[in-house]
XYZ file of C-alpha atoms in Angstrom:
719
model
C -54.649 -46.917 -49.786
C -58.156 -45.513 -48.979
C -59.613 -45.657 -45.491
C -63.006 -47.301 -45.061
C -65.997 -45.290 -43.761
C -65.914 -47.368 -40.554
C -62.274 -46.460 -39.766
C -62.958 -42.742 -40.434
C -65.996 -42.848 -38.169
C -63.944 -44.551 -35.424
C -61.238 -41.867 -35.648
C -63.785 -39.038 -35.407
C -65.423 -40.605 -32.349
C -62.058 -41.058 -30.654
C -61.195 -37.413 -31.293
C -64.515 -36.229 -29.881
C -64.023 -38.330 -26.755
C -60.493 -36.891 -26.267
C -61.648 -33.283 -26.706
C -64.595 -33.739 -24.349
C -62.207 -35.237 -21.805
C -59.885 -32.264 -22.030
C -62.708 -29.795 -21.547
C -63.970 -31.842 -18.657
C -60.653 -31.376 -16.798
C -60.424 -28.272 -14.621
C -57.569 -25.957 -15.452
C -54.888 -25.829 -12.750
C -55.122 -22.375 -11.186
C -51.850 -20.690 -10.355
C -51.499 -17.962 -7.733
C -49.142 -15.104 -8.489
C -47.597 -12.646 -6.037
C -46.721 -9.090 -7.150
C -44.442 -7.339 -4.638
C -43.966 -3.587 -4.912
C -40.915 -1.437 -4.342
C -40.571 1.067 -1.539
C -37.077 0.921 -0.024
C -37.187 -0.145 3.615
C -40.987 -0.322 3.394
C -40.510 -3.380 1.199
C -39.447 -5.290 4.314
C -43.186 -5.532 5.046
C -43.301 -8.164 2.274
C -41.534 -10.522 4.685
C -44.463 -10.222 7.094
C -46.921 -10.977 4.304
C -44.946 -14.064 3.259
C -44.854 -15.256 6.887
C -48.652 -15.230 7.054
C -49.122 -16.915 3.669
C -46.475 -19.515 4.470
C -47.917 -20.383 7.873
C -51.443 -20.656 6.406
C -50.235 -22.970 3.634
C -51.287 -20.577 0.869
C -49.548 -21.709 -2.329
C -47.471 -19.227 -4.334
C -46.795 -20.443 -7.869
C -45.309 -17.295 -9.459
C -43.629 -14.109 -8.186
C -42.898 -10.693 -9.657
C -41.117 -7.914 -7.842
C -39.775 -4.396 -8.103
C -36.824 -3.074 -6.089
C -37.051 -4.390 -2.499
C -40.054 -6.462 -3.547
C -37.858 -8.187 -6.136
C -35.180 -8.962 -3.542
C -37.614 -10.444 -1.009
C -39.461 -12.305 -3.764
C -36.288 -13.745 -5.269
C -35.030 -14.967 -1.897
C -38.385 -16.689 -1.250
C -38.297 -18.256 -4.713
C -34.802 -19.622 -4.046
C -35.966 -21.474 -0.952
C -35.275 -19.068 1.892
C -38.081 -19.235 4.438
C -39.708 -15.989 5.654
C -38.090 -16.589 9.046
C -34.627 -16.833 7.449
C -35.181 -13.631 5.465
C -36.397 -11.908 8.635
C -33.276 -12.955 10.528
C -31.105 -11.663 7.698
C -32.644 -8.176 7.560
C -32.981 -7.660 11.327
C -29.362 -8.597 12.088
C -27.889 -6.848 9.061
C -25.618 -3.825 9.433
C -27.558 -1.651 6.974
C -25.145 1.260 7.369
C -22.392 -1.027 6.085
C -24.465 -2.622 3.304
C -25.900 0.624 1.942
C -22.501 2.263 1.539
C -19.329 1.424 -0.335
C -17.431 1.286 2.940
C -14.717 -1.338 3.195
C -14.801 -3.473 6.304
C -12.076 -2.248 8.618
C -10.649 -5.725 9.151
C -10.087 -6.066 5.390
C -7.920 -2.949 5.136
C -4.113 -3.162 5.049
C -2.483 -1.865 8.208
C -1.005 1.140 6.448
C -4.542 2.287 5.536
C -6.458 1.509 8.744
C -5.476 4.579 10.717
C -6.613 7.044 8.053
C -9.425 5.352 6.117
C -12.202 6.703 8.359
C -10.844 10.226 8.481
C -12.678 11.373 5.389
C -16.354 12.193 4.930
C -16.282 11.990 1.154
C -14.174 12.022 -1.971
C -14.142 13.364 -5.522
C -12.248 11.836 -8.419
C -10.138 13.868 -10.797
C -9.977 13.181 -14.524
C -7.312 15.199 -16.326
C -7.265 17.673 -13.460
C -11.045 18.206 -13.475
C -13.529 16.970 -10.876
C -15.489 13.994 -12.201
C -19.044 13.648 -10.841
C -20.325 10.078 -10.391
C -23.607 8.715 -11.792
C -24.656 7.863 -8.257
C -23.572 8.614 -4.705
C -23.155 4.903 -3.929
C -21.521 2.460 -6.339
C -23.253 -0.428 -4.587
C -20.297 -2.747 -3.973
C -21.532 -4.065 -0.633
C -25.093 -4.469 -1.892
C -23.871 -6.373 -4.945
C -21.719 -8.698 -2.843
C -24.602 -9.434 -0.466
C -26.916 -10.246 -3.389
C -24.254 -12.449 -5.009
C -23.797 -14.389 -1.772
C -27.528 -14.834 -1.168
C -28.212 -15.987 -4.747
C -25.179 -18.305 -4.923
C -27.334 -21.410 -5.317
C -28.725 -19.990 -8.584
C -25.280 -19.722 -10.207
C -25.332 -21.122 -13.713
C -29.136 -20.825 -13.925
C -30.019 -17.941 -16.231
C -33.704 -18.702 -16.965
C -35.755 -17.483 -13.992
C -38.735 -19.633 -15.047
C -36.656 -22.609 -13.905
C -36.282 -21.304 -10.355
C -38.225 -23.291 -7.706
C -40.865 -20.559 -7.980
C -40.742 -18.849 -11.404
C -39.755 -15.196 -10.973
C -39.543 -11.906 -12.869
C -38.029 -8.571 -11.766
C -38.878 -5.140 -13.156
C -36.384 -2.340 -13.787
C -36.507 0.928 -15.724
C -34.533 1.746 -18.862
C -33.489 5.289 -17.946
C -32.712 6.125 -21.593
C -36.147 5.207 -23.012
C -38.251 5.538 -19.865
C -39.732 2.074 -20.386
C -40.308 -0.636 -17.792
C -38.162 -3.701 -18.504
C -39.229 -7.169 -17.368
C -36.106 -9.180 -16.515
C -36.759 -12.909 -16.797
C -33.224 -14.146 -17.348
C -29.570 -13.403 -16.689
C -27.425 -13.365 -13.575
C -29.937 -13.129 -10.721
C -27.723 -11.003 -8.437
C -27.059 -8.496 -11.237
C -30.763 -8.300 -12.083
C -31.664 -7.608 -8.445
C -28.972 -4.915 -8.245
C -30.493 -3.267 -11.351
C -34.067 -3.180 -10.069
C -33.056 -1.374 -6.858
C -30.760 1.266 -8.428
C -32.467 4.389 -7.065
C -31.479 7.240 -9.429
C -28.739 9.539 -8.069
C -28.326 7.344 -4.976
C -27.173 4.028 -6.486
C -25.352 3.996 -9.809
C -27.307 2.522 -12.755
C -26.652 -1.056 -13.835
C -25.664 -1.811 -17.419
C -27.559 -4.917 -18.482
C -28.680 -6.301 -21.827
C -27.303 -3.194 -23.526
C -29.494 -0.899 -21.412
C -28.828 1.490 -18.545
C -31.208 0.252 -15.868
C -32.436 1.916 -12.682
C -35.117 1.289 -10.061
C -38.250 -0.293 -11.525
C -40.412 1.724 -9.145
C -40.148 4.714 -11.451
C -42.223 3.062 -14.173
C -44.001 0.073 -12.558
C -43.801 -0.057 -8.793
C -46.445 -2.799 -8.507
C -45.620 -5.350 -11.242
C -49.006 -7.085 -11.507
C -49.024 -7.346 -15.310
C -45.626 -9.053 -15.189
C -46.737 -11.893 -12.927
C -49.861 -12.212 -15.083
C -47.614 -12.599 -18.128
C -45.898 -15.502 -16.334
C -49.271 -17.269 -16.273
C -50.881 -16.248 -12.972
C -54.653 -16.759 -12.777
C -55.174 -15.211 -9.345
C -52.941 -12.256 -8.453
C -52.211 -11.047 -4.929
C -50.624 -7.600 -5.010
C -48.689 -6.276 -2.037
C -48.411 -2.494 -2.265
C -46.166 -0.693 0.223
C -45.881 2.475 -1.880
C -46.590 5.910 -0.472
C -50.011 7.383 -1.216
C -50.360 10.896 -2.584
C -50.634 13.757 -0.117
C -54.019 15.313 0.541
C -54.828 18.982 -0.104
C -54.231 19.752 3.570
C -50.748 18.201 3.399
C -49.569 20.147 0.330
C -48.325 23.192 2.204
C -44.920 23.994 0.685
C -43.274 24.092 -2.725
C -41.225 21.061 -1.654
C -44.446 19.115 -1.012
C -45.778 20.159 -4.443
C -42.526 19.201 -6.179
C -42.365 15.813 -4.441
C -46.014 15.123 -5.315
C -45.423 15.949 -8.984
C -42.436 13.553 -9.123
C -44.453 10.685 -7.625
C -47.627 11.356 -9.601
C -46.747 9.275 -12.680
C -45.706 6.246 -10.640
C -48.812 6.497 -8.492
C -51.146 6.534 -11.507
C -49.321 3.491 -12.876
C -49.822 1.719 -9.544
C -53.593 2.372 -9.719
C -53.679 0.619 -13.098
C -51.656 -2.309 -11.744
C -53.957 -2.616 -8.718
C -56.888 -3.120 -11.071
C -55.114 -6.133 -12.578
C -54.824 -7.717 -9.128
C -57.592 -9.917 -7.728
C -56.685 -8.861 -4.192
C -54.392 -6.143 -2.794
C -52.642 -6.185 0.584
C -51.616 -2.656 1.591
C -49.750 -2.495 4.940
C -50.082 0.707 6.942
C -46.850 2.647 6.406
C -47.783 5.785 8.378
C -44.937 7.224 10.435
C -42.294 5.191 8.581
C -40.035 6.179 5.697
C -38.385 4.368 2.792
C -34.933 4.833 4.371
C -35.830 3.664 7.896
C -34.023 0.309 7.766
C -33.475 0.376 11.531
C -37.243 -0.263 11.933
C -37.156 -3.595 10.089
C -39.086 -5.448 12.801
C -41.850 -2.846 12.720
C -42.160 -3.068 8.927
C -42.445 -6.861 9.174
C -45.039 -6.582 11.966
C -47.205 -4.289 9.859
C -46.919 -6.674 6.931
C -48.175 -9.475 9.181
C -51.161 -7.395 10.356
C -52.171 -6.405 6.823
C -51.892 -9.985 5.512
C -53.967 -11.399 8.360
C -56.815 -9.034 7.523
C -56.957 -10.336 3.945
C -56.173 -13.973 4.727
C -59.827 -15.144 5.036
C -60.552 -14.006 1.448
C -57.445 -15.762 0.117
C -58.218 -18.949 2.063
C -61.798 -19.101 0.730
C -60.559 -18.752 -2.837
C -57.932 -21.477 -2.391
C -60.408 -23.876 -0.791
C -63.183 -23.225 -3.339
C -60.820 -23.886 -6.237
C -59.044 -26.768 -4.486
C -55.614 -25.312 -5.268
C -52.820 -27.648 -4.244
C -50.050 -26.332 -2.011
C -46.678 -25.521 -3.551
C -43.479 -27.116 -2.318
C -42.155 -25.866 1.008
C -38.950 -23.921 1.549
C -36.881 -26.995 2.347
C -37.955 -28.724 -0.863
C -37.270 -25.570 -2.883
C -33.856 -25.329 -1.281
C -33.013 -28.887 -2.310
C -33.880 -28.042 -5.906
C -30.965 -25.589 -5.881
C -28.730 -27.160 -3.276
C -25.397 -25.846 -4.516
C -23.017 -25.192 -1.655
C -19.952 -25.370 -3.851
C -19.343 -24.787 -7.540
C -16.404 -26.372 -9.321
C -14.678 -23.445 -11.075
C -12.532 -24.507 -14.009
C -10.986 -21.110 -14.733
C -11.128 -17.397 -13.932
C -11.233 -14.572 -16.460
C -10.548 -11.008 -15.279
C -11.484 -7.820 -17.119
C -10.792 -4.190 -16.196
C -7.275 -4.590 -14.754
C -5.584 -1.643 -16.474
C -3.561 0.381 -13.980
C -2.629 -2.557 -11.745
C -0.957 -5.700 -13.132
C -3.171 -8.716 -13.680
C -0.912 -10.862 -11.533
C -1.413 -8.533 -8.558
C -5.182 -8.991 -8.843
C -4.797 -12.774 -9.112
C -2.608 -12.796 -6.003
C -5.225 -10.797 -4.099
C -8.018 -13.123 -5.254
C -6.028 -16.138 -4.029
C -8.539 -18.604 -5.519
C -7.587 -22.281 -5.834
C -8.735 -22.842 -9.403
C -9.576 -25.325 -10.776
C -11.420 -26.450 -7.668
C -14.584 -26.281 -5.556
C -15.464 -22.742 -4.509
C -18.051 -21.696 -1.906
C -19.992 -18.436 -1.683
C -17.962 -17.421 1.378
C -14.670 -18.098 -0.418
C -15.709 -16.034 -3.423
C -16.966 -13.157 -1.249
C -13.682 -13.107 0.682
C -11.743 -13.002 -2.597
C -13.806 -10.056 -3.859
C -13.303 -8.215 -0.563
C -9.530 -8.658 -0.741
C -9.410 -7.037 -4.181
C -11.874 -4.279 -3.232
C -9.963 -3.415 -0.057
C -7.051 -2.267 -2.229
C -9.193 0.874 -2.788
C -8.217 0.830 -6.456
C -11.712 -0.091 -7.677
C -15.225 1.307 -7.513
C -16.704 -2.145 -7.933
C -15.488 -5.709 -8.024
C -18.123 -8.141 -9.268
C -18.341 -11.674 -10.562
C -20.651 -14.019 -12.396
C -20.310 -17.717 -13.054
C -21.234 -19.079 -16.462
C -21.661 -22.625 -17.665
C -19.937 -23.323 -20.953
C -20.663 -26.920 -21.797
C -19.472 -28.881 -18.803
C -17.133 -26.119 -17.624
C -17.831 -23.346 -15.096
C -15.978 -20.089 -15.704
C -15.874 -17.252 -13.174
C -15.888 -13.865 -14.912
C -14.536 -11.153 -12.619
C -15.118 -7.553 -13.648
C -13.142 -4.650 -12.184
C -14.274 -1.038 -12.412
C -11.150 0.996 -11.695
C -11.094 4.318 -9.921
C -9.291 7.264 -11.412
C -5.753 7.445 -10.120
C -6.189 10.809 -8.343
C -8.762 11.490 -5.638
C -9.614 14.558 -3.544
C -10.937 13.817 -0.061
C -12.196 15.954 2.804
C -12.969 15.602 6.484
C -14.242 17.562 9.493
C -13.735 17.262 13.225
C -14.819 19.305 16.227
C -13.938 18.972 19.878
C -14.432 21.262 22.828
C -10.697 21.970 23.215
C -9.452 22.556 19.671
C -12.742 23.756 18.099
C -13.304 22.987 14.398
C -10.691 21.345 12.175
C -10.894 20.690 8.450
C -8.930 18.104 6.508
C -8.112 18.143 2.804
C -6.377 15.263 1.095
C -5.177 14.314 -2.333
C -4.265 10.705 -3.056
C -2.632 9.359 -6.212
C -2.324 5.610 -6.657
C 0.055 3.668 -8.894
C 2.440 6.597 -9.359
C 5.066 5.370 -9.853
C 4.693 1.645 -9.399
C 1.593 -0.506 -9.581
C 1.351 -1.012 -5.805
C 2.128 2.508 -4.675
C 0.225 5.353 -3.023
C 1.175 9.021 -2.713
C -0.949 10.996 -0.260
C -0.919 14.535 1.160
C -3.051 15.653 4.133
C -3.548 19.355 4.886
C -5.163 20.046 8.247
C -6.692 23.507 8.574
C -7.187 24.656 12.179
C -5.609 26.954 14.756
C -2.428 24.994 14.098
C -1.738 23.890 10.531
C -0.527 20.334 9.970
C 0.857 18.837 6.766
C 1.555 15.142 6.176
C 2.895 13.727 2.918
C 3.595 10.027 2.533
C 4.512 7.574 -0.161
C 4.305 3.826 0.322
C 5.037 0.953 -1.964
C 5.098 -2.832 -1.866
C 6.784 -5.067 -4.460
C 4.752 -7.647 -6.355
C 6.910 -10.490 -5.094
C 6.120 -9.756 -1.413
C 2.802 -7.935 -1.244
C 2.641 -7.795 2.580
C 6.049 -6.115 2.827
C 6.939 -2.634 1.712
C 8.278 0.737 2.725
C 6.692 4.033 3.732
C 8.355 7.431 3.425
C 6.787 10.339 5.334
C 7.547 14.044 5.437
C 5.561 16.217 7.810
C 5.091 19.553 9.548
C 3.248 19.447 12.882
C 2.312 22.419 15.040
C 0.940 21.611 18.505
C -0.045 23.443 21.683
C 1.027 22.013 25.059
C -0.559 23.199 28.306
C 1.725 23.099 31.372
C 0.011 22.407 34.713
C 1.017 22.705 38.326
C -1.483 20.519 40.149
C -4.838 21.613 38.659
C -3.694 25.088 37.546
C -2.497 25.819 34.041
C 0.632 27.938 34.498
C 1.896 28.202 30.923
C 1.311 27.265 27.318
C 4.034 26.255 24.893
C 3.876 25.693 21.181
C 5.975 23.228 19.240
C 6.924 23.185 15.569
C 8.188 19.886 14.136
C 9.553 19.214 10.667
C 10.258 15.542 10.225
C 11.218 12.776 7.849
C 10.468 9.110 8.516
C 11.352 5.923 6.625
C 9.629 2.689 7.687
C 10.304 -0.785 6.257
C 8.067 -3.681 7.251
C 4.772 -5.522 6.813
C 2.621 -2.526 5.918
C 0.124 -4.429 3.745
C -0.845 -7.139 6.199
C -4.452 -6.763 7.380
C -3.659 -7.504 11.046
C 0.016 -7.159 11.860
C 2.437 -4.351 11.114
C 6.014 -4.971 12.147
C 9.157 -3.209 11.029
C 12.034 -0.816 11.555
C 12.226 2.930 10.998
C 14.672 5.800 10.840
C 13.276 9.164 11.928
C 14.805 12.640 11.746
C 13.025 15.631 13.346
C 13.791 19.300 13.901
C 11.864 20.342 17.010
C 11.325 23.955 18.105
C 9.531 24.649 21.425
C 8.600 28.231 22.429
C 6.624 29.674 25.337
C 3.467 31.472 24.171
C 1.777 32.506 27.426
C 2.326 32.076 31.168
C 5.319 31.589 33.432
C 8.738 30.576 32.046
C 8.563 27.127 33.638
C 10.931 25.739 30.988
C 13.324 27.158 28.433
C 12.630 27.613 24.762
C 14.556 25.056 22.752
C 15.496 23.880 19.305
C 16.927 20.420 18.752
C 17.648 17.842 16.102
C 16.481 14.368 17.054
C 17.431 11.282 15.047
C 16.019 7.884 16.084
C 16.108 4.244 15.153
C 12.955 2.414 16.175
C 11.048 -0.856 16.014
C 7.248 -0.878 15.741
C 4.894 -3.776 16.407
C 1.170 -3.255 15.900
C -1.682 -5.778 15.960
C -5.186 -4.602 15.020
C -8.427 -6.627 14.843
C -10.957 -3.909 15.801
C -14.258 -4.296 13.985
C -14.889 -0.530 13.780
C -13.072 2.725 14.348
C -15.985 4.417 16.095
C -17.522 2.609 19.077
C -15.821 -0.760 18.428
C -17.652 -3.757 19.833
C -14.969 -6.406 19.624
C -11.327 -6.823 18.744
C -7.903 -5.723 19.917
C -5.472 -2.928 19.150
C -1.944 -3.421 20.469
C 0.932 -1.063 19.736
C 4.487 -1.416 21.028
C 7.283 0.941 20.048
C 10.932 1.075 21.079
C 13.176 3.900 19.862
C 16.771 4.956 20.376
C 17.977 8.532 19.839
C 21.727 8.319 19.260
C 24.452 10.854 18.580
C 26.022 8.390 16.156
C 23.089 8.728 13.722
C 22.878 12.528 13.882
C 20.831 13.235 17.036
C 21.582 16.101 19.435
C 19.524 14.332 22.111
C 20.302 10.897 23.477
C 17.622 8.694 25.037
C 15.833 5.368 24.950
C 12.026 5.454 24.896
C 9.635 2.476 24.949
C 5.847 2.366 25.094
C 3.047 -0.197 24.951
C -0.662 0.429 24.441
C -3.302 -2.327 24.580
C -7.010 -1.772 23.902
C -9.454 -4.685 24.002
C -13.196 -4.841 23.351
C -15.125 -7.944 24.366
C -18.877 -8.480 23.775
C -20.619 -9.685 26.953
C -24.060 -9.837 25.356
C -25.837 -8.620 22.240
C -25.903 -5.051 23.573
C -23.108 -4.898 26.139
C -19.322 -4.826 25.655
C -16.399 -4.768 28.078
C -13.622 -2.210 27.421
C -10.066 -2.398 28.752
C -7.138 -0.074 28.055
C -3.613 -0.561 29.392
C -0.805 1.979 28.821
C 2.826 1.896 29.861
C 5.784 4.096 28.917
C 9.439 4.304 29.912
C 12.333 6.633 29.062
C 15.931 6.992 30.226
C 15.998 10.807 30.106
C 14.469 13.370 32.464
C 14.779 16.263 30.009
C 12.866 15.186 26.934
C 11.433 17.779 24.539
C 7.680 18.253 25.068
C 6.595 16.148 22.026
C 8.539 13.117 23.330
C 6.955 13.081 26.794
C 3.959 10.964 27.889
C 0.593 12.596 28.567
C -2.699 11.694 30.234
C -5.902 13.721 30.247
C -8.385 14.968 27.738
C -11.224 13.356 25.830
C -10.661 9.621 25.445
C -7.293 9.662 27.204
C -7.870 9.723 30.976
C -11.172 10.644 32.640
C -11.445 13.630 34.973
C -8.353 15.507 33.763
C -7.741 18.205 31.192
C -5.637 17.686 28.090
C -1.912 17.324 28.970
C -2.691 17.835 32.674
C -0.619 14.778 33.640
C 2.788 14.819 31.917
C 6.053 12.997 32.529
C 8.806 10.779 31.204
C 7.232 7.555 32.512
C 3.638 6.366 32.288
C 1.347 3.793 33.914
C -2.415 3.761 33.300
C -5.338 1.348 33.208
C -8.969 1.825 32.163
C -11.980 -0.437 32.590
C -15.345 0.304 31.077
C -18.699 -0.900 29.800
C -20.451 0.152 26.618
C -24.194 -0.366 26.240
C -25.892 -0.094 22.857
C -29.194 1.491 23.882
C -30.576 1.653 20.329
C -29.035 0.918 16.958
C -25.888 3.090 16.695
C -26.706 4.805 20.028
C -24.356 4.142 22.960
C -23.757 4.849 26.630
C -20.170 4.310 27.819
C -18.982 4.252 31.437
C -15.280 3.978 32.282
C -13.002 4.083 35.302
C -9.366 5.211 34.919
C -6.425 4.810 37.266
C -2.836 5.840 36.514
C -0.281 8.620 36.457
C 2.921 9.939 34.903
C 6.194 9.921 36.829
C 9.747 11.291 36.611
C 11.099 7.763 37.305
C 9.636 4.303 36.729
C 8.107 2.865 39.900
C 5.319 0.358 40.590
C 3.261 0.738 43.762
C 0.464 -1.195 45.487
C -0.758 2.021 47.082
C -3.798 3.384 45.189
C -2.925 6.838 46.521
C 0.135 6.708 44.296
C -2.163 6.919 41.256
C -4.751 9.409 40.074
C -8.292 8.177 39.468
C -11.165 9.363 37.308
C -14.590 8.360 36.099
C -16.342 9.183 32.822
C -19.836 8.737 31.384
C -20.353 9.236 27.660
C -23.458 9.423 25.480
C -22.730 8.865 21.798
C -24.011 7.924 18.379
C -22.492 6.660 15.150
C -23.628 9.037 12.398
C -22.860 9.438 8.673
C -20.561 12.297 9.725
C -18.582 10.168 12.131
C -18.967 9.558 15.869
C -20.794 12.094 18.020
C -20.168 11.895 21.762
C -20.638 14.027 24.871
C -18.652 12.868 27.892
C -19.044 13.941 31.520
C -16.003 13.264 33.728
C -15.041 13.670 37.356
C -11.995 13.226 39.624
C -10.580 14.583 42.871
C -9.092 17.511 40.963
C -12.190 18.434 38.980
C -15.781 18.014 40.095
C -17.038 17.936 36.499
C -15.474 18.206 33.056
C -17.389 18.067 29.786
C -15.941 16.997 26.455
C -17.718 17.226 23.109
C -16.435 15.282 20.120
C -17.901 15.341 16.592
C -16.389 13.434 13.691
C -13.426 11.120 13.256
C -10.136 12.026 14.904
C -7.267 13.305 12.779
């Protein structure tokens, strides 16, 4: 059927009217934010977002590299700038930026030795295996997974409340990779993988590292999302001037950063406006200055705000949804997990991993529940990384848990110095799952004036993972100073070869309780000074019961928690002992936070024996660094002990402490309580310390009636 000329004319007119109407409509302008990388300097982005948010400046699209990607993704998900600021200022960056396991997550059998070591090397077929990065990034990955929990099941980043893209670098091809989809936490971990520091992230068949290498300011990426007006925030370091290039190190560093800097210049030209906070005097690793970075971001944004405001008003750009509305768009607090699939469980049985996860599946799972499950598996120390992702398959949610196992054998090393014993070095080899899936064999060799060797094997059955047994064999060589009042009159050395079998709850994270049989051969010989006691050699066999409760948050400078140890032992002729005695002791340490910076310290010690002629190693001692203020090591010795300490610890700066403590107590030949303070010795100590990557560093000044001033220096973890 043919159309009439009138109907054709009508159709053409209608089309012309429609087209003219479309052209008459103004295009909706979208503002894009490009956030650069820069390590800790990227925290300045939070300050910029605070200013934009408070001024009601709409942000329709976000791109980010490294720290810029993390801040940008959090903002896109609905976190307000104030919430992000609270997160980064209260965060324990030393914990997050290492692979360190939280002390409270460790089994009791591991707590006392975990912090001894400064580093470790894995062995593959007897050869040292070098890692692809110093840090595997477990704690970073878990933090990102927790913070992006509400985006679980959403793989297309254009569907986030604010569409988002992250930039990483394909280290094999050298190309910048725009990541617009996938698991958000994994993508963020990839874009911040600083080469040699954090291990690369395998994603989409590529080996990805920090996007700052190829495109530190991702302006073209936010433009590709559809941004019409681009605000770039550049916290990168400018090139050094001629006057600043004074050494070959300066020249080498400049040459490494040159390519990235030239790329940033090109990306700046794509931006309509660039905010560049002043980063002078601050470094990319200075996470302790988070508030200062944010402050400088605020200052820089306020300078440019008038230009942004004029543009928004002139183009009548509508405001985007606020943080609360964005949060409601992704309001997941729980995810119903239908099943769990685990990959990478090779050396340890799958059932052991499932028991450690302890997830009630199928069922509703929260971010906190999943993080706790990952920490339980990671605290076994059998894995470099434990990660998860949740995928939607139809109407089902499946949690995929990936384990990256460590090699079975590890070499570890440690260092300690104190003003009495000088330098000590510690070498360790640890072999896990040999034999038995839940077993550990470990040997410590301590190199110092007196050599110490400790070998132990512990194992727990699958059916009762908190219970187990520990077998130890050891050789200890120790110096004992003998005092008469404040004068050292002799020095004795002891040599102990021992064997110890303990059965109890060694794998609980708080409580260790059990029974032990111990056999020691003890030789004591005078080395210098008066013959105040005879040389001796004895065989001591003991049955004992140990109860230990430990909730300390840290080994060095703990802020809160309790450590209680009670031990009762019987040396009996009937079990092969040449000595016969009963010895009991109790030791209680408590740490209570009084404020954000101040903690109360209390230490109570008590000891009792039924023999007046114990070998030197079985006696009780007070004095020395950390034992009893104002007295030298072993200065107070006896067969019975009573002591109490009260102190305050003030955190002056992050990881910098001043500790004051008062001690009262003594050792006695017989047990006796007295209300007379003159019955007890007293001392006072003042310590200045810092938590460092090499362990605690502390200088303590002490005084008592016996000694006007004593100074103790301690560097590194005790062993």
